[in-house]
XYZ file of C-alpha atoms in Angstrom:
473
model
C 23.057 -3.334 1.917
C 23.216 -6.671 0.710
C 25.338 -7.444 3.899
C 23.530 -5.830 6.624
C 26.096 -3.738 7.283
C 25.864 -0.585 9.915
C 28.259 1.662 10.790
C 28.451 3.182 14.235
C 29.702 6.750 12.954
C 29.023 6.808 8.905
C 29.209 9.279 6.172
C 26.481 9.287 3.077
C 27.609 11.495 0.168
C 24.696 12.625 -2.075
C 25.208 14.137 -5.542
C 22.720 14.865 -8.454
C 19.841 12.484 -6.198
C 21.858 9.341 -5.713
C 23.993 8.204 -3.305
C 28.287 8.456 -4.402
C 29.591 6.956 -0.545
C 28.309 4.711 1.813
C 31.903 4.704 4.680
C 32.608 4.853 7.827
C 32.909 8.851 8.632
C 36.787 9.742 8.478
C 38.503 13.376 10.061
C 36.534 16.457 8.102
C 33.479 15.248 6.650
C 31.512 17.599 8.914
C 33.324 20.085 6.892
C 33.392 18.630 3.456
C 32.628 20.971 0.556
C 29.153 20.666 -0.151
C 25.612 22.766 -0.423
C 24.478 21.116 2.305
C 25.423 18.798 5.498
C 23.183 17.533 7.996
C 24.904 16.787 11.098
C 24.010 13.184 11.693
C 25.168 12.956 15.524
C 22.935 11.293 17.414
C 20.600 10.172 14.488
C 20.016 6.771 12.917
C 20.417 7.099 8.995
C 18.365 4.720 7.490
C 16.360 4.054 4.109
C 12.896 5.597 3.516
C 10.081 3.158 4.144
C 8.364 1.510 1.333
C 4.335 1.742 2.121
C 3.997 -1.389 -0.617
C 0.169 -1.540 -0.906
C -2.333 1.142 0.641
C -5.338 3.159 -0.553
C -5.373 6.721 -0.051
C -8.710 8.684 -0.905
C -10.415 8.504 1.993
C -7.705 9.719 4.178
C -9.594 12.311 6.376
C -12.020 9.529 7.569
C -9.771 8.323 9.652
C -11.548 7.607 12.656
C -14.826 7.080 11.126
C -14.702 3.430 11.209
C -13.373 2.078 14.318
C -16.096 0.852 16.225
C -18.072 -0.176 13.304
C -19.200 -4.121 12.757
C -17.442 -6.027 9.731
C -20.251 -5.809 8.014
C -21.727 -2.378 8.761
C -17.929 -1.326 7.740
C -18.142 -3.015 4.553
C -21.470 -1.987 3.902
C -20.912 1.557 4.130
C -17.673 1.625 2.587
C -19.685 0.015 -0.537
C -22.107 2.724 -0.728
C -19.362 5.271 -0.579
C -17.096 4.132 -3.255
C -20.240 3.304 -5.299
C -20.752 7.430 -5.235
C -16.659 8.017 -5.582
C -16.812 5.626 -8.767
C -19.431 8.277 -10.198
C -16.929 11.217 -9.603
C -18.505 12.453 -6.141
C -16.782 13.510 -3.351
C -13.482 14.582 -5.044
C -13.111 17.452 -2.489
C -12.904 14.524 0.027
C -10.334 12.724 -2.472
C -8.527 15.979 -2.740
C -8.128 16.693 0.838
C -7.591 12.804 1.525
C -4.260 12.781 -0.590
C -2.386 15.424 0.724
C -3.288 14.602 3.987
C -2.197 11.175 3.603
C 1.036 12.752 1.782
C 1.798 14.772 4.718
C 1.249 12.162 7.153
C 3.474 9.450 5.716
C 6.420 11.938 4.956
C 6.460 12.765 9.090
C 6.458 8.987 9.541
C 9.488 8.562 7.298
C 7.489 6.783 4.376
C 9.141 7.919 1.403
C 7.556 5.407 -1.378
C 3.885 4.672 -1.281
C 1.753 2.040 -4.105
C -1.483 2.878 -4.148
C -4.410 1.909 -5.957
C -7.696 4.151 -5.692
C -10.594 5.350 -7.711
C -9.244 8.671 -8.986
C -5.429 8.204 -8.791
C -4.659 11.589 -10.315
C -5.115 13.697 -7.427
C -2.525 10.913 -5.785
C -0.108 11.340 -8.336
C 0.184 15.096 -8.247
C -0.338 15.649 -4.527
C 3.197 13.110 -4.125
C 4.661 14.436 -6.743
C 4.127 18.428 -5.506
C 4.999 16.969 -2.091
C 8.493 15.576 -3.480
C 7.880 12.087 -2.739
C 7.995 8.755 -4.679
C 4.974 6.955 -5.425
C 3.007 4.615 -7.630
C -0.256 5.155 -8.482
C -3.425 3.250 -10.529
C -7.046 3.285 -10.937
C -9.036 0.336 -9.589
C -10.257 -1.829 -12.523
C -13.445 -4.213 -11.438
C -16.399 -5.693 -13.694
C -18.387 -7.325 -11.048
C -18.124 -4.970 -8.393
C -19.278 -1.472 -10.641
C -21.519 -0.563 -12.999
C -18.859 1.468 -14.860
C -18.903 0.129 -18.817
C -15.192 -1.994 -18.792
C -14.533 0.241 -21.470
C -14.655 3.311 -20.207
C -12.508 1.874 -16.762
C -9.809 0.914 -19.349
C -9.789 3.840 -21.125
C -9.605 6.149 -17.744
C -6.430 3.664 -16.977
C -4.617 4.354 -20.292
C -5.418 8.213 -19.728
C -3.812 7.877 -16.362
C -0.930 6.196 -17.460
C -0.214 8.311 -20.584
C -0.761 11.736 -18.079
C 1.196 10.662 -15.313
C 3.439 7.643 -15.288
C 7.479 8.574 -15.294
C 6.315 12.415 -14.176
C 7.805 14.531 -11.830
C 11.164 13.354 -12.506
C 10.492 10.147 -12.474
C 9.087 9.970 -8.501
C 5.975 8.856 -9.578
C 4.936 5.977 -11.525
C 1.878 4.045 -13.339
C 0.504 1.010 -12.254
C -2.356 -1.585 -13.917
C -4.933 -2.163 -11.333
C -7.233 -5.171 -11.417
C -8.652 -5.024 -8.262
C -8.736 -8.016 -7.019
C -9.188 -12.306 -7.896
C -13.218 -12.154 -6.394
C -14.641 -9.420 -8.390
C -12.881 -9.617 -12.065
C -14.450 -11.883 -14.937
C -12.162 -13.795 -17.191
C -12.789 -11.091 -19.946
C -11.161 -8.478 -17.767
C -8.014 -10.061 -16.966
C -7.929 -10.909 -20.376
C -7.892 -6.971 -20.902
C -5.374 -6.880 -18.345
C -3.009 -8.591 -20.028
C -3.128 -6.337 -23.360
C -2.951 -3.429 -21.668
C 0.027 -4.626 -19.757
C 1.439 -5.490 -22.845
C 0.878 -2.217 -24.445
C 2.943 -0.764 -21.392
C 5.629 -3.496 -20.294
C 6.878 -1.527 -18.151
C 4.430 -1.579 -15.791
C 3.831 -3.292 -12.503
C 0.299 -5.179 -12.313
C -0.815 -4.546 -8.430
C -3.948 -6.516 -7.319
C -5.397 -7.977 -4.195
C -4.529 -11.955 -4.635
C -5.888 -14.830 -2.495
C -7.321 -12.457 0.330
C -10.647 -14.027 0.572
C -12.287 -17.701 0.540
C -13.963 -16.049 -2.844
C -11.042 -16.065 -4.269
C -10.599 -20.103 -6.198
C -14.352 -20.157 -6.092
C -14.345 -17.314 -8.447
C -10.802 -18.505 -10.347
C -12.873 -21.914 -11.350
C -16.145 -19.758 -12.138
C -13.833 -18.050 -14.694
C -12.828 -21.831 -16.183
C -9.628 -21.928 -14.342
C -8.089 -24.579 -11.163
C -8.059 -21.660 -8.654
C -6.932 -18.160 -8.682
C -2.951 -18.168 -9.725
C -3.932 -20.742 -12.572
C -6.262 -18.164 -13.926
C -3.412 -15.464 -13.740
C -1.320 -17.839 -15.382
C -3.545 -18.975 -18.181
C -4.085 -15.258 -19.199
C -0.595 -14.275 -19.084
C -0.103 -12.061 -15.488
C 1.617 -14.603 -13.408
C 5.091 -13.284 -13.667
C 7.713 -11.241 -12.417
C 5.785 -7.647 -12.991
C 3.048 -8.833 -10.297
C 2.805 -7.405 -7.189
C -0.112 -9.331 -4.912
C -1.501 -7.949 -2.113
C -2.456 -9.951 1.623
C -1.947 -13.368 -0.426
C -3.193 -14.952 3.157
C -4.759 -17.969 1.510
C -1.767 -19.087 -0.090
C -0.575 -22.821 0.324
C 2.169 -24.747 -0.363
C 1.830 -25.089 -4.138
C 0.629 -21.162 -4.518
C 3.634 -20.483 -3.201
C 6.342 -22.620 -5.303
C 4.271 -20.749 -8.318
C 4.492 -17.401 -6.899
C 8.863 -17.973 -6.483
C 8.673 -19.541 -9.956
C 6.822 -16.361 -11.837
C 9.233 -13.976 -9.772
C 5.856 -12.190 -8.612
C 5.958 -10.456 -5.132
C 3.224 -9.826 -2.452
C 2.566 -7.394 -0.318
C 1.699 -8.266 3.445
C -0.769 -5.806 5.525
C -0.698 -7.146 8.665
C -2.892 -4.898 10.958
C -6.374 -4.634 8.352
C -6.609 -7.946 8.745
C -5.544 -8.248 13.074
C -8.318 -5.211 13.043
C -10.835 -6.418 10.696
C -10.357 -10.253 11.476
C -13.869 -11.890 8.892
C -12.691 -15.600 10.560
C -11.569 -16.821 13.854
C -9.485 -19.627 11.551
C -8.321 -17.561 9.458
C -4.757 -18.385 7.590
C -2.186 -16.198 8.347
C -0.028 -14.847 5.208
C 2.697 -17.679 5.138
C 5.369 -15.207 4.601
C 8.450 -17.283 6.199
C 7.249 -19.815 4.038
C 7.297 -16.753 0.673
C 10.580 -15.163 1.859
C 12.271 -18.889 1.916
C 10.938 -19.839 -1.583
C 12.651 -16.507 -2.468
C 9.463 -14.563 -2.821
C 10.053 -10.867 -2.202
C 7.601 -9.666 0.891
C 6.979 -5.743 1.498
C 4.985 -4.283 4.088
C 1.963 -2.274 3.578
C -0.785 -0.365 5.409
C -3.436 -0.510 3.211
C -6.094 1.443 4.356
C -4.870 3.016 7.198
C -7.956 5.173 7.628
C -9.718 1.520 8.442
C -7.204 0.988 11.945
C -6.722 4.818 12.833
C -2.353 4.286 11.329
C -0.050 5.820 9.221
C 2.986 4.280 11.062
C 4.732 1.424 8.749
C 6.782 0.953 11.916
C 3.735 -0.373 13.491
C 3.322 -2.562 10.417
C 6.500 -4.398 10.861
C 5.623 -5.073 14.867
C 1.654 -6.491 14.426
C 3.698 -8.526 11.343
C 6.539 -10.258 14.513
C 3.384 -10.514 16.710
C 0.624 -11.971 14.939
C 2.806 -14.488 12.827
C 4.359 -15.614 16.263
C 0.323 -15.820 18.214
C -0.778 -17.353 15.045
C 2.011 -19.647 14.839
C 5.172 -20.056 17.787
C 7.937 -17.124 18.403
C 10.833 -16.372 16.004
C 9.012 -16.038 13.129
C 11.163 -13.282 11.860
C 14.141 -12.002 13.021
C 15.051 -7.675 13.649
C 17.509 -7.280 10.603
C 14.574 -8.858 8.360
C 11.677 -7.144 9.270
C 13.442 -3.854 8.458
C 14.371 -5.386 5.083
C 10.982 -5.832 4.516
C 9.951 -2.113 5.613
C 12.668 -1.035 2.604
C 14.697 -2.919 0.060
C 12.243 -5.918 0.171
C 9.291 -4.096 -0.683
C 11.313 -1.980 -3.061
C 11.781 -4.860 -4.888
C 8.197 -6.101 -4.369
C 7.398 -2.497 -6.507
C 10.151 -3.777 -9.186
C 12.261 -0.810 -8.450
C 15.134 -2.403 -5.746
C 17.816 -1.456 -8.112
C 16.794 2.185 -7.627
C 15.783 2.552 -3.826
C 15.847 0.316 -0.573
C 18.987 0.681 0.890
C 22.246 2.729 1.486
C 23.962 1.952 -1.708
C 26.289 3.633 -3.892
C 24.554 4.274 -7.109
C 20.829 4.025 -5.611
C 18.550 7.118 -5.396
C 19.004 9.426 -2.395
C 15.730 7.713 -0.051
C 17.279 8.899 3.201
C 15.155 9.245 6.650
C 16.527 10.278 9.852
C 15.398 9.067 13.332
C 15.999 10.953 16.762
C 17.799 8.207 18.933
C 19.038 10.349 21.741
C 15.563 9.581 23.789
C 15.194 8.071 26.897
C 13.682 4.858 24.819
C 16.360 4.172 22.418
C 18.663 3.753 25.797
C 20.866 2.064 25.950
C 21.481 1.733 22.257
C 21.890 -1.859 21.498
C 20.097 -4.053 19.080
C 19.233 -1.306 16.508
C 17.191 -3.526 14.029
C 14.888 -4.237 17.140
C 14.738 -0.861 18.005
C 13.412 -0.202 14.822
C 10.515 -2.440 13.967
C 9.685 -2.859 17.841
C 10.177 0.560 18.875
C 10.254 3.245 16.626
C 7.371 5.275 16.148
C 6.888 7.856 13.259
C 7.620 10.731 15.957
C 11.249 9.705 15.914
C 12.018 10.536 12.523
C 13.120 14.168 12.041
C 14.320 14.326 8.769
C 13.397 12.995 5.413
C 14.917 13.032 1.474
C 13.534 11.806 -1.581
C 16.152 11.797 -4.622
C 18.556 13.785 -2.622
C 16.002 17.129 -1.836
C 15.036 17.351 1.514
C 10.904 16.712 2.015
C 11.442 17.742 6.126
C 14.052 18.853 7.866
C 13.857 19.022 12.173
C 10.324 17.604 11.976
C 9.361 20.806 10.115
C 7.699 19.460 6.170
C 9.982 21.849 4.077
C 7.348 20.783 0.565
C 3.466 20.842 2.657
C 1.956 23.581 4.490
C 1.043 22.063 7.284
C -1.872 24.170 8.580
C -3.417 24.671 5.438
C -3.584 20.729 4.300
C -5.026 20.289 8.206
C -7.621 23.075 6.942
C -8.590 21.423 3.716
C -8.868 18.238 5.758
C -11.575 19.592 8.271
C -13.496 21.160 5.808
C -13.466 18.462 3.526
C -14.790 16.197 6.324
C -17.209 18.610 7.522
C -18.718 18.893 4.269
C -18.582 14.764 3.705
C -20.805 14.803 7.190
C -23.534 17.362 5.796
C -23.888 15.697 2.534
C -23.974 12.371 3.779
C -25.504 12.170 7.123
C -22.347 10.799 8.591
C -22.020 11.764 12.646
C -18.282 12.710 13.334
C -17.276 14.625 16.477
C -14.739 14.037 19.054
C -16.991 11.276 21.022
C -17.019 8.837 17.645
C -18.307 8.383 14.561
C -21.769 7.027 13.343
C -22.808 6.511 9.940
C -26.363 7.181 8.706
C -28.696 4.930 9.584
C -29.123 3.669 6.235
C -26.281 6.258 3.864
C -28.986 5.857 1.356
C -27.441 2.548 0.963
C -30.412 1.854 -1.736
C -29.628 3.944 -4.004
C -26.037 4.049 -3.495
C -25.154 0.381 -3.810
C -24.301 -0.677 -7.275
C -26.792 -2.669 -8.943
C -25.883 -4.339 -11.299
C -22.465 -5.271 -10.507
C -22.614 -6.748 -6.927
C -25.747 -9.041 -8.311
C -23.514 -10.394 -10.723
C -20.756 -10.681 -8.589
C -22.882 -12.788 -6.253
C -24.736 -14.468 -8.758
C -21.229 -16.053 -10.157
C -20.049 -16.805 -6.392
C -23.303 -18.667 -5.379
C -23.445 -20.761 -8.598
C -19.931 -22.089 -8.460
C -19.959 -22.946 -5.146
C -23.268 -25.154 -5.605
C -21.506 -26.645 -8.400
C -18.636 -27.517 -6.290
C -20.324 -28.721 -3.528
C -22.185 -31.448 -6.397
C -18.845 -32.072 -8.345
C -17.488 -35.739 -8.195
């Protein structure tokens, strides 16, 4: 809670999917009238982790990337979600999401914000599975040749279909995808949808690349939060994603609009594009009152679905990258929950062991030989924990696993789907995956898979703003 509180032997009482009693346990509650108790001895009761910005599709390709280049990454990547954007490889998609379901409810992740290509198979995958997530489709004009039309129209369709479904577990989101890629014109369109649904959270990537102000003054604005701010976005219903080239002024903005970022810590120690690059300034967000969550973005990219993990490469790399203490225990696990709950705009409703919140409960083993002796539980937690500790997970007060056993998945069958989904991928494509590695195609019919017309543009407006800074007095 609000006061860091843990209890050493502690009683949650669950009704109707929220929590009644957060107490220390008192004589008969492992007997108290109920439909069900789950003997907590010997368990660390904690909130489900909030997964605040990932992408989900391409789940089963995990392992397909690793020992790629940067570039040959990014190049095949391209070509790939050139072919998704024109409705291929939905078995992939499919198989990717309730994979990627699966995996994150055995690593205690109950919450998940994703933004993707086709977000539908997402949103009922998570919602079948009984867990909480938000979901949006990707919304570019320099990066596709997909009419802007047509990509708003698929976003109100998804929002109208799905948002507030499944009892309210899963949720809409408006996804621009990012400050390097979008025209003026389609923030612009942003905004009007997001006024059409004001209850929606606007999730974007923000300030990830050196692109980013070059673009921001190509569109007629200072840099990239000025645009967002001249068009009407900067405010408390933004969520920004990696925000690593923030400085000291983007940041007394960001606390002013209320907006929140996201911080993905171990895409960017994996895929590192500069030896100088900037590391997030998140002390510098969280003490300007900026809420920080952690995500794993695409985990499929660095072979992870544990958040755990997240919070660790997050102490480590802000401490190489800067000097140790950089965060303490108790706030890194903030960050894994409440903060990025309230990063998503719903911290009133999950994020910690409240009376009145929903029932987000996970479960971790701590009667192991590593958890010994058990002091320090906060650093246990985001230094030690692994998603093999947790045993049992609720969402909204309904058990997802119980005893490491998924109570909502088949297990065998969504492994199934998943090999023959990625078996398929490798005939159609070319694509060499076997035990030894993986190998793309020598060229994935790069060609004719890249996008034309949008990536010329997109370069186009990069290359003639930054001659016309490099001339401006």
């Amino acid at each position: 809670d609000e006061r860091n509180r843990l209890y050493e032997r502690g009683t949650v009482v669950v009704d109707d999917g929220r929590i009644t009693e957060v107490r220390k346990s008192i004589d008969g509650d492992a007997s108290i009238a109920a439909e069900e108790v789950i003997d907590g001895d010997g368990k660390l009761v904690m909130p489900g982790l909030v997964n605040a910005h990932t992408h989900l599709e391409f789940t089963p390709l995990i392992g397909a990337f690793s020992d790629l280049g940067l570039l040959e990454m990014m190049g095949s990547m391209t070509a790939i979600f050139g072919r998704l954007a024109d409705d291929e490889f939905d078995y992939l998609v499919e198989a990717g999401y309730e994979l990627a379901a699966l995996n994150f409810a055995l690593g205690g992740v109950t919450t998940v914000n994703s933004m993707d290509v086709q977000p539908g198979a997402g949103a009922e995958a998570f919602g079948q599975a009984g867990l909480r997530g938000l979901f949006g489709p990707v919304i570019t004009d320099l990066f596709w040749d997909e009419p802007i039309d047509e990509q708003f129209d698929r976003a109100r369709q998804f929002i109208e279909e799905y948002h507030d479904t499944y009892g309210g577990r899963i949720q809409a989101t408006i996804c621009p995808h990012d400050d390097w890629s979008c025209t003026r014109e389609l923030w612009e369109r942003t905004e009007s949808l997001a006024s059409e649904y004001p209850d929606l959270l606007v999730h974007t990537h923000l300030l990830e690349l050196e692109e980013s102000n070059t673009m921001a003054r190509a569109n007629g604005a200072a840099d990239s939060l000025d645009l967002l701010d001249d068009v009407g976005l900067l405010d408390d219903r933004l969520l920004a994603a990696h925000f690593r080239l923030a400085d000291e002024d983007d940041i007394e903005r960001t606390a002013a609009s209320e907006a929140s970022v996201a911080h993905c810590p171990s895409v960017f120690a994996y895929w590192n594009p500069d030896a100088e690059m900037q590391w997030t300034p998140v002390p510098e967000l969280r003490s300007a009152g900026v809420d920080v969550g952690l995500g794993i973005d695409d985990h499929y990219w660095h072979d992870s679905y544990s958040l755990f993990g997240e919070a660790r490469q997050a102490r480590l790399a802000a401490n190489l990258k800067r000097t140790a203490g950089q965060y303490t225990s108790m706030e890194l696990v903030r960050m894994l929950t409440v903060e990025g709950a309230r990063a998503l705009g719903i911290g009133d409703e999950i994020g910690s062991l409240e009376a009145g919140k929903r029932a987000d409960l996970i479960l971790l083993d701590i009667e192991k030989p590593k958890f010994t002796p058990l002091t320090n539980i906060p650093a246990h937690i985001v230094n030690n924990a692994a998603p093999a500790d947790v045993e049992t997970v609720i969402v909204d007060g309904d058990v997802v696993m119980r005893d490491r056993n998924p109570v909502t998945m088949n297990v065998d069958e969504v492994r199934r789907q998943a090999e023959q989904a990625v078996d398929r991928f490798a005939d159609e494509t070319g694509w060499e995956m076997d035990i030894g590695g993986a190998e793309p195609p020598g060229t994935l019919d790069t060609v004719r898979d890249l996008p034309k017309r949008g990536p010329t543009r997109l370069l186009s407006r990069l290359a003639l703003q930054s001659v016309r800074d490099t001339f401006e007095w």
